[in-house]
Amino acid sequence: MSTFIPIVIFILILGIVVFIHELGHFVMARRAGVFVEEFALGMGPKLIGFKGKPRKLKEEPGQERMVWHSSPHDTLPEEDVTQFSLRLFPIGGFCKMRGTDESLPDDTGALSNKKVYQRALVMAGGSLFNFIAAFLLFFVLVLLTGYSVAQVHTISENSPAHHAGLQPGDRITHIDGRRVALFEDFTMQLNFSGGQPIDVRFVRDGAAHNVTVTPMQVGDTFRLGFVATRYFGLLSQRVEGMPRVGFWGTLTTSAEMIIFNMRMPFTMLARFVSGRALPEGAGVMGPIGLAGEVTQVYQQVIEYGILDTLLTMLFITALLNAALGVMNLLPIPAMDGARLVFLGIEAVRRKPVSPEREGMVHMVGFVALILLAVFIAYRDIVRLL
């Protein structure tokens, strides 16, 4: 039972994240007048499904587009009704739009007949909705729990921070010349250091100072040996002596969180390509590995109560929304990012790439992604065992 519950929670979280992504495509397709043939949650055989109610909506003089929802008096052929389905395997989903991979010159509801900017919005809609969802979740979490900043609250004796002359109230702004807006960014830079000396810039009484510090290793991570200042959220219970973040601080911190988590995959990829060391435990994970991580986190936080567990799961949901949004924008064949690249080429050439050539690229990319998914699943299973 201790394993079953977090697995169910992970499946629910994954379903929510995928639903938000596909909903973004669906909404943008509807706005552009593109007919959605099927909106599915999950992959594999269909478990349940139902048909939407169609209606005709004028888009331009002499043209009509199909939109799900409306008066029962409007009717369309059965094949022009959006199918909504729930499928067997909860590991993905899709929004099947007419004219995505084929040319239908006479169909005003086909994606291929829309303007370049409309198709770009449809392709980017999934990631856009993921980013919006992540921002809203981070906003709620900051309201309820607050956040930590890289500002010294208390210092441990004989720690690197103590020997470097840091004092309570000092606010760290840069590590090796890189700005750190969040405490998570600060700790990530420490872990990137691998225990090597780093240049730390901090502000004390309005004046900037620079020191060189060698982090100490604690388990698999690196630390400077101070307790960070905690700002409590507007809706959280305040602890005496700790500051409370205002509404503007909540807003800006939520924005910093989504930017940090959008930037993280590119930072990791750049370090991997350049051959630089990655922090312990960092790497690519598939659904199996993520399920294992969620299970481990759940077992740790459930001891603190249902509320803490719920907040932690909301945080994981926000992280997965940001990660999925970024991943789909990467220029990898068969992903939304690759389709955006082809649209960019079309905008420059003022002529679309041959559907056959683009389809071949996406097919090869899809096969490569399947093979990569199998390899990642194997590694995840080995890691768990």
CSV table of C-alpha atoms in Angstrom, one decimal:
chain,number,residue,atom,x,y,z
A,1,MET,CA,0.0,0.0,0.0
A,2,SER,CA,2.9,2.4,0.7
A,3,THR,CA,4.0,2.0,-2.9
A,4,PHE,CA,0.6,1.7,-4.5
A,5,ILE,CA,-0.6,5.2,-3.3
A,6,PRO,CA,2.3,7.2,-4.6
A,7,ILE,CA,2.2,5.3,-8.0
A,8,VAL,CA,-1.5,6.3,-8.3
A,9,ILE,CA,-0.6,9.9,-7.4
A,10,PHE,CA,2.1,10.0,-10.0
A,11,ILE,CA,-0.2,8.6,-12.7
A,12,LEU,CA,-2.7,11.3,-11.7
A,13,ILE,CA,-0.1,14.0,-11.8
A,14,LEU,CA,1.2,12.8,-15.2
A,15,GLY,CA,-2.4,12.7,-16.5
A,16,ILE,CA,-3.0,16.3,-15.4
A,17,VAL,CA,0.3,17.6,-17.0
A,18,VAL,CA,-0.4,15.8,-20.3
A,19,PHE,CA,-4.1,17.0,-20.3
A,20,ILE,CA,-2.9,20.6,-19.8
A,21,HIS,CA,-0.5,20.3,-22.7
A,22,GLU,CA,-3.0,18.7,-25.1
A,23,LEU,CA,-5.6,21.2,-24.0
A,24,GLY,CA,-3.3,24.0,-25.1
A,25,HIS,CA,-3.1,22.5,-28.6
A,26,PHE,CA,-6.9,22.0,-28.6
A,27,VAL,CA,-7.7,25.6,-27.5
A,28,MET,CA,-5.3,27.1,-30.0
A,29,ALA,CA,-6.6,24.8,-32.8
A,30,ARG,CA,-10.1,25.9,-32.0
A,31,ARG,CA,-9.1,29.6,-32.0
A,32,ALA,CA,-7.5,29.1,-35.4
A,33,GLY,CA,-10.5,27.3,-36.9
A,34,VAL,CA,-8.7,24.0,-37.1
A,35,PHE,CA,-10.9,20.9,-36.8
A,36,VAL,CA,-9.7,18.5,-34.0
A,37,GLU,CA,-10.5,14.9,-35.0
A,38,GLU,CA,-9.7,13.4,-31.6
A,39,PHE,CA,-8.6,14.6,-28.2
A,40,ALA,CA,-7.2,11.7,-26.2
A,41,LEU,CA,-5.7,11.2,-22.8
A,42,GLY,CA,-3.4,8.2,-22.6
A,43,MET,CA,-2.2,5.9,-25.3
A,44,GLY,CA,-3.1,2.5,-26.7
A,45,PRO,CA,-6.6,0.9,-26.9
A,46,LYS,CA,-9.5,3.2,-26.2
A,47,LEU,CA,-11.3,2.6,-22.8
A,48,ILE,CA,-14.1,5.1,-23.0
A,49,GLY,CA,-15.0,7.9,-25.4
A,50,PHE,CA,-17.7,10.3,-26.4
A,51,LYS,CA,-18.5,12.7,-29.2
A,52,GLY,CA,-18.6,16.4,-29.0
A,53,LYS,CA,-21.5,18.6,-30.1
A,54,PRO,CA,-20.6,20.4,-33.4
A,55,ARG,CA,-21.6,23.8,-34.7
A,56,LYS,CA,-20.6,26.0,-37.5
A,57,LEU,CA,-19.0,29.3,-36.9
A,58,LYS,CA,-18.2,32.0,-39.5
A,59,GLU,CA,-14.5,32.7,-39.8
A,60,GLU,CA,-14.2,34.7,-43.0
A,61,PRO,CA,-16.8,35.6,-45.6
A,62,GLY,CA,-17.6,32.5,-47.6
A,63,GLN,CA,-15.8,30.2,-45.1
A,64,GLU,CA,-16.9,28.2,-42.0
A,65,ARG,CA,-15.1,26.4,-39.3
A,66,MET,CA,-16.2,23.6,-37.0
A,67,VAL,CA,-16.2,24.3,-33.3
A,68,TRP,CA,-17.1,21.7,-30.6
A,69,HIS,CA,-20.1,22.8,-28.4
A,70,SER,CA,-23.3,24.5,-29.2
A,71,SER,CA,-26.9,24.3,-30.1
A,72,PRO,CA,-28.4,20.9,-30.7
A,73,HIS,CA,-30.1,22.3,-33.8
A,74,ASP,CA,-26.7,22.6,-35.6
A,75,THR,CA,-25.6,19.4,-37.3
A,76,LEU,CA,-22.6,18.2,-39.2
A,77,PRO,CA,-21.6,14.8,-40.7
A,78,GLU,CA,-20.6,12.3,-38.1
A,79,GLU,CA,-16.9,12.3,-39.3
A,80,ASP,CA,-16.8,16.1,-38.5
A,81,VAL,CA,-17.5,15.6,-34.8
A,82,THR,CA,-14.5,15.7,-32.4
A,83,GLN,CA,-14.0,12.4,-30.6
A,84,PHE,CA,-12.9,12.6,-26.9
A,85,SER,CA,-11.3,9.4,-25.5
A,86,LEU,CA,-9.5,7.9,-22.5
A,87,ARG,CA,-7.0,5.3,-23.4
A,88,LEU,CA,-5.5,2.3,-21.6
A,89,PHE,CA,-1.9,3.4,-20.9
A,90,PRO,CA,-1.7,6.7,-18.9
A,91,ILE,CA,1.7,7.7,-20.3
A,92,GLY,CA,0.8,10.4,-22.7
A,93,GLY,CA,-2.0,11.8,-24.9
A,94,PHE,CA,-2.6,13.5,-28.2
A,95,CYS,CA,-4.7,16.1,-30.0
A,96,LYS,CA,-5.2,14.8,-33.5
A,97,MET,CA,-5.9,17.8,-35.9
A,98,ARG,CA,-7.0,17.5,-39.5
A,99,GLY,CA,-4.3,18.4,-42.0
A,100,THR,CA,-1.3,18.0,-39.6
A,101,ASP,CA,0.7,15.7,-41.8
A,102,GLU,CA,-1.2,16.0,-45.1
A,103,SER,CA,-2.3,18.6,-47.6
A,104,LEU,CA,-6.0,19.2,-47.9
A,105,PRO,CA,-6.3,22.2,-50.2
A,106,ASP,CA,-10.1,22.3,-50.2
A,107,ASP,CA,-10.6,21.9,-46.4
A,108,THR,CA,-10.9,25.2,-44.5
A,109,GLY,CA,-10.7,23.2,-41.2
A,110,ALA,CA,-7.3,21.7,-42.0
A,111,LEU,CA,-4.2,22.9,-40.2
A,112,SER,CA,-2.1,22.9,-43.3
A,113,ASN,CA,-4.4,25.6,-44.8
A,114,LYS,CA,-3.9,28.1,-42.0
A,115,LYS,CA,-1.4,30.9,-41.9
A,116,VAL,CA,2.1,30.4,-40.6
A,117,TYR,CA,1.5,32.3,-37.4
A,118,GLN,CA,-1.7,30.4,-36.7
A,119,ARG,CA,0.0,27.1,-37.1
A,120,ALA,CA,2.9,28.3,-34.9
A,121,LEU,CA,0.4,29.2,-32.2
A,122,VAL,CA,-1.2,25.8,-32.4
A,123,MET,CA,2.1,24.0,-32.2
A,124,ALA,CA,3.3,26.2,-29.3
A,125,GLY,CA,0.0,26.1,-27.5
A,126,GLY,CA,0.7,22.9,-25.5
A,127,SER,CA,3.9,24.3,-24.0
A,128,LEU,CA,2.3,27.7,-23.4
A,129,PHE,CA,-0.4,26.1,-21.3
A,130,ASN,CA,2.2,24.1,-19.4
A,131,PHE,CA,4.1,27.2,-18.6
A,132,ILE,CA,1.0,29.0,-17.5
A,133,ALA,CA,0.0,26.1,-15.2
A,134,ALA,CA,3.5,26.0,-13.7
A,135,PHE,CA,3.4,29.7,-13.0
A,136,LEU,CA,0.0,29.5,-11.3
A,137,LEU,CA,1.1,26.5,-9.2
A,138,PHE,CA,4.3,28.3,-8.1
A,139,PHE,CA,2.2,31.4,-7.3
A,140,VAL,CA,-0.1,29.3,-5.1
A,141,LEU,CA,2.9,27.5,-3.4
A,142,VAL,CA,4.6,30.8,-2.6
A,143,LEU,CA,1.4,32.2,-1.2
A,144,LEU,CA,1.0,29.2,1.1
A,145,THR,CA,4.6,28.4,2.0
A,146,GLY,CA,6.8,31.3,1.1
A,147,TYR,CA,10.3,30.8,-0.2
A,148,SER,CA,14.0,30.9,0.7
A,149,VAL,CA,16.6,33.4,-0.5
A,150,ALA,CA,20.4,33.1,-0.6
A,151,GLN,CA,20.7,35.5,2.3
A,152,VAL,CA,22.6,34.5,5.5
A,153,HIS,CA,20.3,34.0,8.5
A,154,THR,CA,22.7,32.0,10.8
A,155,ILE,CA,26.2,30.7,10.2
A,156,SER,CA,27.7,27.4,11.4
A,157,GLU,CA,31.0,27.6,13.3
A,158,ASN,CA,34.1,26.7,11.3
A,159,SER,CA,32.1,26.4,8.1
A,160,PRO,CA,33.3,27.8,4.7
A,161,ALA,CA,30.9,30.7,5.1
A,162,HIS,CA,32.3,31.5,8.5
A,163,HIS,CA,35.9,31.3,7.3
A,164,ALA,CA,35.1,33.6,4.3
A,165,GLY,CA,33.8,36.3,6.7
A,166,LEU,CA,30.1,36.1,5.7
A,167,GLN,CA,27.7,37.6,8.3
A,168,PRO,CA,24.0,37.3,9.1
A,169,GLY,CA,22.1,39.6,6.7
A,170,ASP,CA,24.6,39.2,3.8
A,171,ARG,CA,22.7,38.6,0.5
A,172,ILE,CA,24.5,36.5,-2.1
A,173,THR,CA,23.8,37.8,-5.6
A,174,HIS,CA,26.3,36.0,-7.9
A,175,ILE,CA,28.3,32.7,-8.0
A,176,ASP,CA,31.2,32.8,-10.4
A,177,GLY,CA,29.7,35.8,-12.1
A,178,ARG,CA,26.3,34.2,-12.6
A,179,ARG,CA,23.3,35.9,-11.0
A,180,VAL,CA,21.4,33.8,-8.5
A,181,ALA,CA,17.9,35.0,-7.9
A,182,LEU,CA,16.5,32.0,-6.1
A,183,PHE,CA,18.0,29.8,-3.4
A,184,GLU,CA,17.5,26.8,-5.7
A,185,ASP,CA,19.7,28.5,-8.2
A,186,PHE,CA,22.3,29.2,-5.5
A,187,THR,CA,22.4,25.5,-4.4
A,188,MET,CA,22.5,24.3,-8.0
A,189,GLN,CA,25.6,26.5,-8.6
A,190,LEU,CA,27.2,25.0,-5.5
A,191,ASN,CA,26.6,21.5,-6.7
A,192,PHE,CA,28.0,22.4,-10.2
A,193,SER,CA,31.2,23.5,-8.4
A,194,GLY,CA,32.1,19.9,-7.5
A,195,GLY,CA,33.8,21.2,-4.4
A,196,GLN,CA,36.1,23.5,-6.3
A,197,PRO,CA,36.7,27.1,-5.1
A,198,ILE,CA,34.0,29.6,-6.3
A,199,ASP,CA,33.8,33.4,-6.4
A,200,VAL,CA,30.9,34.7,-4.3
A,201,ARG,CA,29.5,38.2,-4.6
A,202,PHE,CA,27.3,39.4,-1.8
A,203,VAL,CA,25.8,42.6,-0.6
A,204,ARG,CA,26.2,44.0,2.9
A,205,ASP,CA,24.7,47.3,3.9
A,206,GLY,CA,24.2,48.3,0.3
A,207,ALA,CA,27.8,47.6,-0.8
A,208,ALA,CA,29.0,44.7,-2.9
A,209,HIS,CA,31.8,42.4,-1.8
A,210,ASN,CA,33.6,39.5,-3.4
A,211,VAL,CA,35.2,36.5,-1.7
A,212,THR,CA,36.5,33.1,-2.8
A,213,VAL,CA,35.0,30.1,-0.9
A,214,THR,CA,35.5,26.4,-1.2
A,215,PRO,CA,32.2,24.6,-0.5
A,216,MET,CA,32.1,21.6,1.8
A,217,GLN,CA,30.6,18.3,0.8
A,218,VAL,CA,27.5,17.0,2.8
A,219,GLY,CA,26.4,13.7,1.4
A,220,ASP,CA,26.0,14.1,-2.4
A,221,THR,CA,25.7,17.9,-2.2
A,222,PHE,CA,27.8,20.9,-1.5
A,223,ARG,CA,27.2,23.6,1.1
A,224,LEU,CA,28.7,26.8,2.5
A,225,GLY,CA,27.4,26.2,6.0
A,226,PHE,CA,24.7,28.8,6.6
A,227,VAL,CA,21.0,28.7,7.1
A,228,ALA,CA,19.2,30.7,4.5
A,229,THR,CA,16.6,33.4,5.2
A,230,ARG,CA,13.1,32.3,4.8
A,231,TYR,CA,10.2,34.6,3.6
A,232,PHE,CA,6.8,33.3,4.7
A,233,GLY,CA,3.9,33.5,2.3
A,234,LEU,CA,0.9,35.8,2.6
A,235,LEU,CA,-1.3,32.9,3.5
A,236,SER,CA,1.2,30.9,5.7
A,237,GLN,CA,1.5,31.0,9.4
A,238,ARG,CA,4.2,33.5,10.3
A,239,VAL,CA,7.1,32.6,12.5
A,240,GLU,CA,8.3,35.3,14.9
A,241,GLY,CA,11.4,37.1,13.5
A,242,MET,CA,10.9,35.9,9.9
A,243,PRO,CA,9.8,38.3,7.2
A,244,ARG,CA,6.7,37.8,5.1
A,245,VAL,CA,6.7,38.2,1.3
A,246,GLY,CA,4.2,40.7,-0.2
A,247,PHE,CA,2.0,40.3,-3.2
A,248,TRP,CA,4.6,41.8,-5.6
A,249,GLY,CA,7.3,39.6,-4.1
A,250,THR,CA,5.0,36.6,-4.6
A,251,LEU,CA,4.4,37.5,-8.2
A,252,THR,CA,8.1,38.1,-9.1
A,253,THR,CA,9.3,35.0,-7.2
A,254,SER,CA,6.8,32.8,-9.1
A,255,ALA,CA,8.1,34.3,-12.4
A,256,GLU,CA,11.7,33.6,-11.3
A,257,MET,CA,10.7,30.0,-10.5
A,258,ILE,CA,9.2,29.3,-13.9
A,259,ILE,CA,12.2,31.0,-15.6
A,260,PHE,CA,14.7,28.9,-13.5
A,261,ASN,CA,12.9,25.6,-14.3
A,262,MET,CA,12.6,26.5,-18.0
A,263,ARG,CA,16.3,27.2,-18.1
A,264,MET,CA,17.4,24.2,-16.1
A,265,PRO,CA,17.2,21.5,-18.9
A,266,PHE,CA,19.3,23.7,-21.2
A,267,THR,CA,21.8,24.3,-18.5
A,268,MET,CA,22.1,20.5,-17.9
A,269,LEU,CA,22.3,19.8,-21.6
A,270,ALA,CA,25.1,22.4,-22.1
A,271,ARG,CA,27.1,20.9,-19.3
A,272,PHE,CA,26.6,17.4,-20.6
A,273,VAL,CA,27.6,18.4,-24.2
A,274,SER,CA,30.7,20.3,-22.9
A,275,GLY,CA,31.8,17.3,-20.8
A,276,ARG,CA,31.4,19.2,-17.5
A,277,ALA,CA,30.3,17.2,-14.4
A,278,LEU,CA,26.7,17.0,-13.5
A,279,PRO,CA,25.4,17.0,-9.9
A,280,GLU,CA,24.8,13.6,-8.3
A,281,GLY,CA,21.5,12.1,-9.3
A,282,ALA,CA,21.0,14.5,-12.3
A,283,GLY,CA,20.1,13.0,-15.6
A,284,VAL,CA,17.3,12.0,-17.9
A,285,MET,CA,14.4,10.1,-16.5
A,286,GLY,CA,11.4,8.5,-18.1
A,287,PRO,CA,8.0,7.8,-16.5
A,288,ILE,CA,9.4,4.8,-14.6
A,289,GLY,CA,12.2,6.7,-13.0
A,290,LEU,CA,9.9,9.6,-12.2
A,291,ALA,CA,7.4,7.2,-10.6
A,292,GLY,CA,10.3,5.9,-8.4
A,293,GLU,CA,11.3,9.5,-7.4
A,294,VAL,CA,7.7,10.4,-6.6
A,295,THR,CA,7.4,7.3,-4.5
A,296,GLN,CA,10.6,8.1,-2.6
A,297,VAL,CA,9.5,11.7,-2.0
A,298,TYR,CA,6.0,10.6,-0.9
A,299,GLN,CA,7.4,8.2,1.7
A,300,GLN,CA,9.6,10.9,3.1
A,301,VAL,CA,7.0,13.7,3.3
A,302,ILE,CA,3.9,11.7,4.4
A,303,GLU,CA,5.4,11.5,7.9
A,304,TYR,CA,4.8,15.3,8.1
A,305,GLY,CA,1.1,15.1,7.3
A,306,ILE,CA,-1.4,15.3,4.5
A,307,LEU,CA,-1.0,19.1,3.9
A,308,ASP,CA,2.8,18.9,3.5
A,309,THR,CA,2.4,15.9,1.1
A,310,LEU,CA,-0.2,17.8,-0.9
A,311,LEU,CA,2.0,20.8,-1.2
A,312,THR,CA,5.0,18.7,-2.3
A,313,MET,CA,2.9,16.9,-5.0
A,314,LEU,CA,1.7,20.4,-6.2
A,315,PHE,CA,5.4,21.4,-6.5
A,316,ILE,CA,6.2,18.2,-8.5
A,317,THR,CA,3.3,19.0,-10.8
A,318,ALA,CA,4.6,22.5,-11.4
A,319,LEU,CA,8.1,21.1,-12.1
A,320,LEU,CA,6.7,18.5,-14.6
A,321,ASN,CA,4.6,21.2,-16.3
A,322,ALA,CA,7.8,23.3,-16.8
A,323,ALA,CA,9.8,20.3,-17.9
A,324,LEU,CA,7.2,19.1,-20.4
A,325,GLY,CA,6.8,22.6,-21.8
A,326,VAL,CA,10.5,22.9,-22.5
A,327,MET,CA,11.0,19.4,-23.8
A,328,ASN,CA,8.3,19.8,-26.4
A,329,LEU,CA,9.9,23.1,-27.7
A,330,LEU,CA,13.2,21.4,-28.3
A,331,PRO,CA,13.9,21.1,-32.1
A,332,ILE,CA,13.7,17.3,-32.0
A,333,PRO,CA,11.9,15.6,-35.0
A,334,ALA,CA,8.3,14.6,-34.1
A,335,MET,CA,8.2,17.2,-31.3
A,336,ASP,CA,6.4,20.5,-31.4
A,337,GLY,CA,9.8,22.3,-31.5
A,338,ALA,CA,10.7,20.6,-34.8
A,339,ARG,CA,7.4,21.6,-36.4
A,340,LEU,CA,8.1,25.2,-35.3
A,341,VAL,CA,11.5,25.0,-37.0
A,342,PHE,CA,9.8,23.9,-40.2
A,343,LEU,CA,7.3,26.8,-39.9
A,344,GLY,CA,10.2,29.2,-39.4
A,345,ILE,CA,11.8,27.9,-42.6
A,346,GLU,CA,8.5,28.3,-44.4
A,347,ALA,CA,8.2,31.9,-43.1
A,348,VAL,CA,11.7,32.8,-44.4
A,349,ARG,CA,11.4,30.9,-47.8
A,350,ARG,CA,7.7,32.0,-48.2
A,351,LYS,CA,7.2,28.4,-49.3
A,352,PRO,CA,6.4,25.3,-47.2
A,353,VAL,CA,8.8,22.4,-47.0
A,354,SER,CA,7.5,19.4,-48.9
A,355,PRO,CA,5.0,17.5,-46.7
A,356,GLU,CA,6.7,14.2,-47.7
A,357,ARG,CA,10.2,15.4,-46.6
A,358,GLU,CA,8.9,16.9,-43.4
A,359,GLY,CA,6.9,13.7,-42.7
A,360,MET,CA,10.0,11.6,-43.3
A,361,VAL,CA,12.0,13.7,-40.8
A,362,HIS,CA,9.2,13.4,-38.2
A,363,MET,CA,8.9,9.6,-38.8
A,364,VAL,CA,12.7,9.1,-38.3
A,365,GLY,CA,12.6,11.3,-35.2
A,366,PHE,CA,9.6,9.4,-33.8
A,367,VAL,CA,11.4,6.0,-34.2
A,368,ALA,CA,14.5,7.5,-32.6
A,369,LEU,CA,12.3,8.8,-29.7
A,370,ILE,CA,10.8,5.3,-29.2
A,371,LEU,CA,14.2,3.7,-29.1
A,372,LEU,CA,15.4,6.4,-26.6
A,373,ALA,CA,12.3,5.9,-24.5
A,374,VAL,CA,13.0,2.1,-24.3
A,375,PHE,CA,16.7,2.8,-23.4
A,376,ILE,CA,15.7,5.3,-20.7
A,377,ALA,CA,13.0,2.9,-19.3
A,378,TYR,CA,15.7,0.2,-19.1
A,379,ARG,CA,18.1,2.5,-17.2
A,380,ASP,CA,15.3,3.6,-14.9
A,381,ILE,CA,14.4,-0.1,-14.0
A,382,VAL,CA,18.1,-0.9,-13.4
A,383,ARG,CA,18.4,2.2,-11.2
A,384,LEU,CA,15.4,1.2,-9.2
A,385,LEU,CA,16.5,-2.4,-8.7
